[in-house]
Amino acid sequence: MPRAIGIDLGTTNSLVAHVDERNRPQVLEVDGGSRLLPSAVYYDAGGDPEVGAGAKRRAPERPLDTILSVKRFMGRGPGDIRPEDRGIYRFDEAGAVVKLVLNGGTRAVTPIEVSAEILRVLKRSAAEALGGAPGGCVITVPAYFDDAQRQATKDAGRLAGLEVLRLLNEPTAAALAYGLDKRSRGVFAVYDLGGGTFDVSILRLDGGVFEVLSTVGDTHLGGDDFDRLVARKLMQEGLTPVNDAPSPAVLRGAVAAAQKIREELTAHEVVEADVELPEGHRLRARLTRAELEALIQPVVDRTTGPCESALRDANVVKVDGVVLVGGATRTPLVRRHVRRLFGQEPLTDLDPDTVVALGAAVQADALDRGGREDVLLLDVIPLSLGVEMMGGVVEKIIMRNSTIPASATQQFTTYADGQTGMVVHVVQGERELARDCRSLARFTLKGIPPMPAGIARVEITYAVDADGILQVSARELTTGIEQKIQVKPTYGLTEEEVEQMLVESIEHAEEDVTQRFLVEWRVEGDRILGSLESAFGLDGGLLSDAERAAIDERMRGLRDAMAGTDYLAIKAWIESVDAASKAFAERRMDKHIRQAMAGHRVQEFAESIVEHPRATGSKDGDLEDEGT
Amino acid sequence: MRHPTCWSCELELESGTLFCPRCRKIQPVARTEDYFSLLGLQREFALDRADLERRFRELSRVLHPDRFARAEPRERRLSLERATRLNDAFRYLKDWRLRAAYLLKLAGTDVFSEGRTFADPEFLEEQLEWREALALALSDGDVEALRRIARAARARLEGIEAEVGGMFEDDHWFSELPVEIARRLSRARYYDNIVADAERGAAAAGH
Ligand SMILES: Nc1ncnc2c1ncn2[C@@H]1O[C@H](COP(=O)(O)OP(=O)(O)O)[C@@H](O)[C@H]1O
Ligand SMILES: [Mg+2]
Ligand SMILES: [Zn+2]
């Protein structure tokens, strides 16, 4: 039977783990024997991308074609990549999706595709280690990831041909690995300082229930920041020839050297190095631990605020234990800082590098087996979800730290006489103004009957699922007819784009995409058969015997095709069933709309999926007039 | 009343059934369920926090989507719906302000949406004083004063909670007291804001 796997898709390093026959979570080997796969992808002009340590080694020499820390770009729209993140990369931000431009402008890839390359390697390694393709998987994300970043991560998983059972917050995963290990009880803090992100979560463990009380973080705080500071100092002191505007290649080399020196200072008091850099440069460096600590202290201090707010949000003053996660928590200064902050020695029984992957494996295994009686994860949404009101202020609909899945509904009204449309701008964040929050989606609710201002009632419902991903629906309540619009925000990639990429990947990769299509089209076939079956039950009377027979015959054809292995055949039969049942669907629609006119509700039939472009940076657009 | 039937095996069910006793499939939330009944509680303001938590966890264990990752799509959807409602219910009931507002709503009183203002001049006057004290402490970065203000506002909140609790004890609260209760809730909002601002200020000034 295929085994479920847990994946820690890290900024710096990625890992894959599973639960073995003896019920112990184990990290699997990747990348030729190591357990950590550097999250580096090198794109050679001609061939397939290279992932891992090999790719990382290319970085100094081919900086623009080697993507490091791609996680920082996940779920980012045009214009919302921070200047300090852009680094040396070139971006194509013309479309709705940000792309990284490579190979001298001949190639452009989305962060989702880059992440999918990493996931493919993990998947392949897992398949080798387990002796067969893995089953479902759990991918971890920083607790602080917003909706767009979560969507992007899920898309990357799909693109890599993985069945993503769940996105799991990294600190929760760590707690899971610890809590199960120790049968602990009490309130715990998880302090996760990785390469690129910092998260702190407060959890209560009790009788197998892991309840996240609060989570706070900074998506731009980590070991990378240490490296930049160290590199700058070392270059000022020992770069030859002296160079005030070093090229990307030289910078990359210096940062890589800085990282190595910094990591060595964890075990040593002083490190000396003499490193060859590209373009005839050379870096001679000597750094003591005390000097390092003086340099990075300000960055470490930036973790204090989030820890304090997490405690405040959780309404606790002290914790029973602190779990360290992330490679950067090996730094002695960080450990001292944590000890002082929480007034106790942090727990380090588990390796901070692997603890997240281990927890992910535990969760994947549990999900795969239909959940575990003894464990329950109650996670929260990290950032409030709101809607932009007149004047650009945000009205919060779901507050941060609400346990997920969660939903909330609020009513709004028009502000102009005769207003027939309302722009709903969905944002995420804690700031008061929409322009300071993350813009997730914008859509227009149309068809409000013209009425004086303030009379119409529009009800907006936000629903967050167990992955922390949002769905928004809006309906107009004033008239007898309810209108319901489902908005599933699409961040960056549309369904077709993902499909297109999958098709393209057939040409390159060894992935068995056909198999995946087969599964997906079977699921789709099931869905269609099921919904027709239930429609026959409700409205079978709308069909003549001949019509019914025609549909039945094609449904049989679809069933047969689904039993086979040709996904194109299934697809063709689905189209055929659709065509045969089109008139039926229309009649049902009519019938139910007639009922609605008679004062009943229009049910699912009036639901329509509204696609909308991601619009960021626009300052107008509140719950505003869309013309009459 | 007509009994619902199981969507899977069509067995007739008691309304409020979580799982069909025959086929074990999860059942949809009945329209008649409210946040209290979902948790098996009476519609009352008074509530035992530990008991509420226990009920919430027990239900979460069986309804959470984690238990349905490998179930068929319909079961997955129902679990998501149920777990969502459960979390929403827990969120509402554990906070006394939301619980009180929810009881007002269930009783059919529409005190909030009638556009009433609940604040009386005296109360607003007093709020101005609180705000002035807060502004002063904030501009001085006086952590001690900020903590003191937060503590005092919390004490007020506790007082209001007790008052509201007392009103709900009245057997006829829904005919006579909704406006009074709503007034207390609106006051509580002012104090909540003071606590939040003072604590945030104290944390910021503490560095
Ligand atoms: N021995 C060490 N001492 C200090 N820092 C270390 C050590 N080993 C790894 N790190 C740092 O840990 C970070 C990577 O942590 P990791 O948890 O893998 O990150 P992420 O979760 O972002 O992928 C890097 O900044 C790396 O330099
Ligand atoms: Mg990590
Ligand atoms: Zn049944």
PDB file of C-alpha atoms in Angstrom, chain A residues 385-503:
ATOM      1  CA  LEU A 385      -9.547  38.255   7.060  1.00  0.00           C
ATOM      2  CA  GLY A 386     -11.570  41.282   6.170  1.00  0.00           C
ATOM      3  CA  VAL A 387     -13.297  43.292   3.536  1.00  0.00           C
ATOM      4  CA  GLU A 388     -12.515  46.794   2.359  1.00  0.00           C
ATOM      5  CA  MET A 389     -15.129  49.376   3.243  1.00  0.00           C
ATOM      6  CA  MET A 390     -15.780  52.869   1.980  1.00  0.00           C
ATOM      7  CA  GLY A 391     -12.754  55.011   2.500  1.00  0.00           C
ATOM      8  CA  GLY A 392     -10.386  52.104   2.375  1.00  0.00           C
ATOM      9  CA  VAL A 393     -10.856  50.920   5.961  1.00  0.00           C
ATOM     10  CA  VAL A 394     -10.920  47.209   6.662  1.00  0.00           C
ATOM     11  CA  GLU A 395     -13.836  45.545   8.361  1.00  0.00           C
ATOM     12  CA  LYS A 396     -12.587  42.307   9.871  1.00  0.00           C
ATOM     13  CA  ILE A 397     -14.752  39.303   9.266  1.00  0.00           C
ATOM     14  CA  ILE A 398     -12.692  36.483  10.718  1.00  0.00           C
ATOM     15  CA  MET A 399     -10.288  37.464  13.460  1.00  0.00           C
ATOM     16  CA  ARG A 400      -6.794  36.104  13.641  1.00  0.00           C
ATOM     17  CA  ASN A 401      -6.238  33.150  15.940  1.00  0.00           C
ATOM     18  CA  SER A 402      -9.721  31.806  15.244  1.00  0.00           C
ATOM     19  CA  THR A 403      -9.708  28.014  15.277  1.00  0.00           C
ATOM     20  CA  ILE A 404     -10.066  26.604  11.775  1.00  0.00           C
ATOM     21  CA  PRO A 405     -12.144  25.575   9.948  1.00  0.00           C
ATOM     22  CA  ALA A 406     -14.104  28.739  10.649  1.00  0.00           C
ATOM     23  CA  SER A 407     -16.717  30.900   9.046  1.00  0.00           C
ATOM     24  CA  ALA A 408     -18.345  34.246   9.667  1.00  0.00           C
ATOM     25  CA  THR A 409     -21.003  36.305   8.017  1.00  0.00           C
ATOM     26  CA  GLN A 410     -21.625  39.998   7.951  1.00  0.00           C
ATOM     27  CA  GLN A 411     -24.212  42.182   6.334  1.00  0.00           C
ATOM     28  CA  PHE A 412     -23.450  45.210   4.268  1.00  0.00           C
ATOM     29  CA  THR A 413     -25.545  47.715   2.468  1.00  0.00           C
ATOM     30  CA  THR A 414     -25.332  50.080  -0.468  1.00  0.00           C
ATOM     31  CA  TYR A 415     -24.286  53.662  -0.050  1.00  0.00           C
ATOM     32  CA  ALA A 416     -25.736  55.209  -3.195  1.00  0.00           C
ATOM     33  CA  ASP A 417     -29.314  55.434  -4.406  1.00  0.00           C
ATOM     34  CA  GLY A 418     -30.031  52.949  -7.155  1.00  0.00           C
ATOM     35  CA  GLN A 419     -26.732  51.148  -6.671  1.00  0.00           C
ATOM     36  CA  THR A 420     -26.869  47.765  -8.381  1.00  0.00           C
ATOM     37  CA  GLY A 421     -23.356  46.453  -7.881  1.00  0.00           C
ATOM     38  CA  MET A 422     -20.957  46.107  -5.024  1.00  0.00           C
ATOM     39  CA  VAL A 423     -17.233  45.600  -5.210  1.00  0.00           C
ATOM     40  CA  VAL A 424     -16.051  43.149  -2.615  1.00  0.00           C
ATOM     41  CA  HIS A 425     -12.347  43.472  -1.942  1.00  0.00           C
ATOM     42  CA  VAL A 426     -11.067  40.640   0.210  1.00  0.00           C
ATOM     43  CA  VAL A 427      -7.975  41.410   2.270  1.00  0.00           C
ATOM     44  CA  GLN A 428      -5.863  39.704   4.906  1.00  0.00           C
ATOM     45  CA  GLY A 429      -3.870  41.343   7.643  1.00  0.00           C
ATOM     46  CA  GLU A 430      -4.090  43.310  10.855  1.00  0.00           C
ATOM     47  CA  ARG A 431      -3.684  46.826   9.542  1.00  0.00           C
ATOM     48  CA  GLU A 432      -6.583  49.212   9.459  1.00  0.00           C
ATOM     49  CA  LEU A 433      -6.300  50.283   5.863  1.00  0.00           C
ATOM     50  CA  ALA A 434      -6.874  47.881   3.027  1.00  0.00           C
ATOM     51  CA  ARG A 435      -3.873  49.166   1.152  1.00  0.00           C
ATOM     52  CA  ASP A 436      -1.621  48.040   4.007  1.00  0.00           C
ATOM     53  CA  CYS A 437      -3.099  44.539   4.017  1.00  0.00           C
ATOM     54  CA  ARG A 438      -2.632  41.743   1.583  1.00  0.00           C
ATOM     55  CA  SER A 439      -5.118  41.910  -1.254  1.00  0.00           C
ATOM     56  CA  LEU A 440      -6.518  38.437  -1.870  1.00  0.00           C
ATOM     57  CA  ALA A 441      -9.359  38.909  -4.287  1.00  0.00           C
ATOM     58  CA  ARG A 442     -11.709  41.469  -5.676  1.00  0.00           C
ATOM     59  CA  PHE A 443     -15.044  40.741  -7.244  1.00  0.00           C
ATOM     60  CA  THR A 444     -18.272  42.479  -8.026  1.00  0.00           C
ATOM     61  CA  LEU A 445     -21.607  41.360  -6.763  1.00  0.00           C
ATOM     62  CA  LYS A 446     -24.026  42.320  -9.498  1.00  0.00           C
ATOM     63  CA  GLY A 447     -27.786  42.392  -9.831  1.00  0.00           C
ATOM     64  CA  ILE A 448     -28.752  44.243  -6.681  1.00  0.00           C
ATOM     65  CA  PRO A 449     -32.222  45.666  -7.423  1.00  0.00           C
ATOM     66  CA  PRO A 450     -32.110  49.477  -7.560  1.00  0.00           C
ATOM     67  CA  MET A 451     -33.186  50.835  -4.213  1.00  0.00           C
ATOM     68  CA  PRO A 452     -32.530  53.862  -2.064  1.00  0.00           C
ATOM     69  CA  ALA A 453     -29.150  53.822  -0.354  1.00  0.00           C
ATOM     70  CA  GLY A 454     -28.896  51.718   2.771  1.00  0.00           C
ATOM     71  CA  ILE A 455     -31.847  49.468   2.051  1.00  0.00           C
ATOM     72  CA  ALA A 456     -30.253  46.567   0.202  1.00  0.00           C
ATOM     73  CA  ARG A 457     -28.803  43.840   2.385  1.00  0.00           C
ATOM     74  CA  VAL A 458     -25.754  42.033   1.146  1.00  0.00           C
ATOM     75  CA  GLU A 459     -24.495  39.213   3.235  1.00  0.00           C
ATOM     76  CA  ILE A 460     -20.851  38.260   2.865  1.00  0.00           C
ATOM     77  CA  THR A 461     -19.640  34.949   4.199  1.00  0.00           C
ATOM     78  CA  TYR A 462     -16.026  33.965   4.672  1.00  0.00           C
ATOM     79  CA  ALA A 463     -15.183  30.314   5.181  1.00  0.00           C
ATOM     80  CA  VAL A 464     -11.691  29.081   5.986  1.00  0.00           C
ATOM     81  CA  ASP A 465     -10.997  25.373   5.602  1.00  0.00           C
ATOM     82  CA  ALA A 466      -8.641  23.135   7.568  1.00  0.00           C
ATOM     83  CA  ASP A 467      -5.710  24.163   5.360  1.00  0.00           C
ATOM     84  CA  GLY A 468      -6.302  27.794   6.241  1.00  0.00           C
ATOM     85  CA  ILE A 469      -7.581  28.561   2.756  1.00  0.00           C
ATOM     86  CA  LEU A 470     -10.434  30.981   2.250  1.00  0.00           C
ATOM     87  CA  GLN A 471     -13.641  30.880   0.224  1.00  0.00           C
ATOM     88  CA  VAL A 472     -15.886  33.908  -0.003  1.00  0.00           C
ATOM     89  CA  SER A 473     -19.529  34.031  -0.939  1.00  0.00           C
ATOM     90  CA  ALA A 474     -21.902  36.951  -1.127  1.00  0.00           C
ATOM     91  CA  ARG A 475     -25.638  37.126  -1.416  1.00  0.00           C
ATOM     92  CA  GLU A 476     -28.205  39.809  -1.743  1.00  0.00           C
ATOM     93  CA  LEU A 477     -31.057  39.363   0.707  1.00  0.00           C
ATOM     94  CA  THR A 478     -33.484  42.193   0.239  1.00  0.00           C
ATOM     95  CA  THR A 479     -35.600  40.791  -2.524  1.00  0.00           C
ATOM     96  CA  GLY A 480     -37.282  37.413  -2.382  1.00  0.00           C
ATOM     97  CA  ILE A 481     -34.532  36.043  -4.565  1.00  0.00           C
ATOM     98  CA  GLU A 482     -31.245  35.239  -3.037  1.00  0.00           C
ATOM     99  CA  GLN A 483     -28.236  35.557  -5.185  1.00  0.00           C
ATOM    100  CA  LYS A 484     -25.220  33.609  -4.308  1.00  0.00           C
ATOM    101  CA  ILE A 485     -21.815  33.986  -5.773  1.00  0.00           C
ATOM    102  CA  GLN A 486     -18.977  31.716  -4.922  1.00  0.00           C
ATOM    103  CA  VAL A 487     -15.609  33.271  -5.139  1.00  0.00           C
ATOM    104  CA  LYS A 488     -12.668  31.029  -5.033  1.00  0.00           C
ATOM    105  CA  PRO A 489      -9.729  33.330  -5.243  1.00  0.00           C
ATOM    106  CA  THR A 490      -7.111  32.186  -7.646  1.00  0.00           C
ATOM    107  CA  TYR A 491      -3.713  33.418  -6.757  1.00  0.00           C
ATOM    108  CA  GLY A 492      -1.419  33.521  -9.651  1.00  0.00           C
ATOM    109  CA  LEU A 493      -2.265  30.316 -11.403  1.00  0.00           C
ATOM    110  CA  THR A 494      -5.567  29.434 -12.954  1.00  0.00           C
ATOM    111  CA  GLU A 495      -6.727  25.883 -13.210  1.00  0.00           C
ATOM    112  CA  GLU A 496      -5.812  25.883 -16.909  1.00  0.00           C
ATOM    113  CA  GLU A 497      -2.338  27.166 -16.247  1.00  0.00           C
ATOM    114  CA  VAL A 498      -1.707  24.388 -13.794  1.00  0.00           C
ATOM    115  CA  GLU A 499      -3.009  21.899 -16.316  1.00  0.00           C
ATOM    116  CA  GLN A 500      -0.857  23.436 -19.033  1.00  0.00           C
ATOM    117  CA  MET A 501       2.204  23.175 -16.845  1.00  0.00           C
ATOM    118  CA  LEU A 502       1.376  19.593 -16.118  1.00  0.00           C
ATOM    119  CA  VAL A 503       1.185  18.894 -19.823  1.00  0.00           C
TER     120      VAL A 503
END
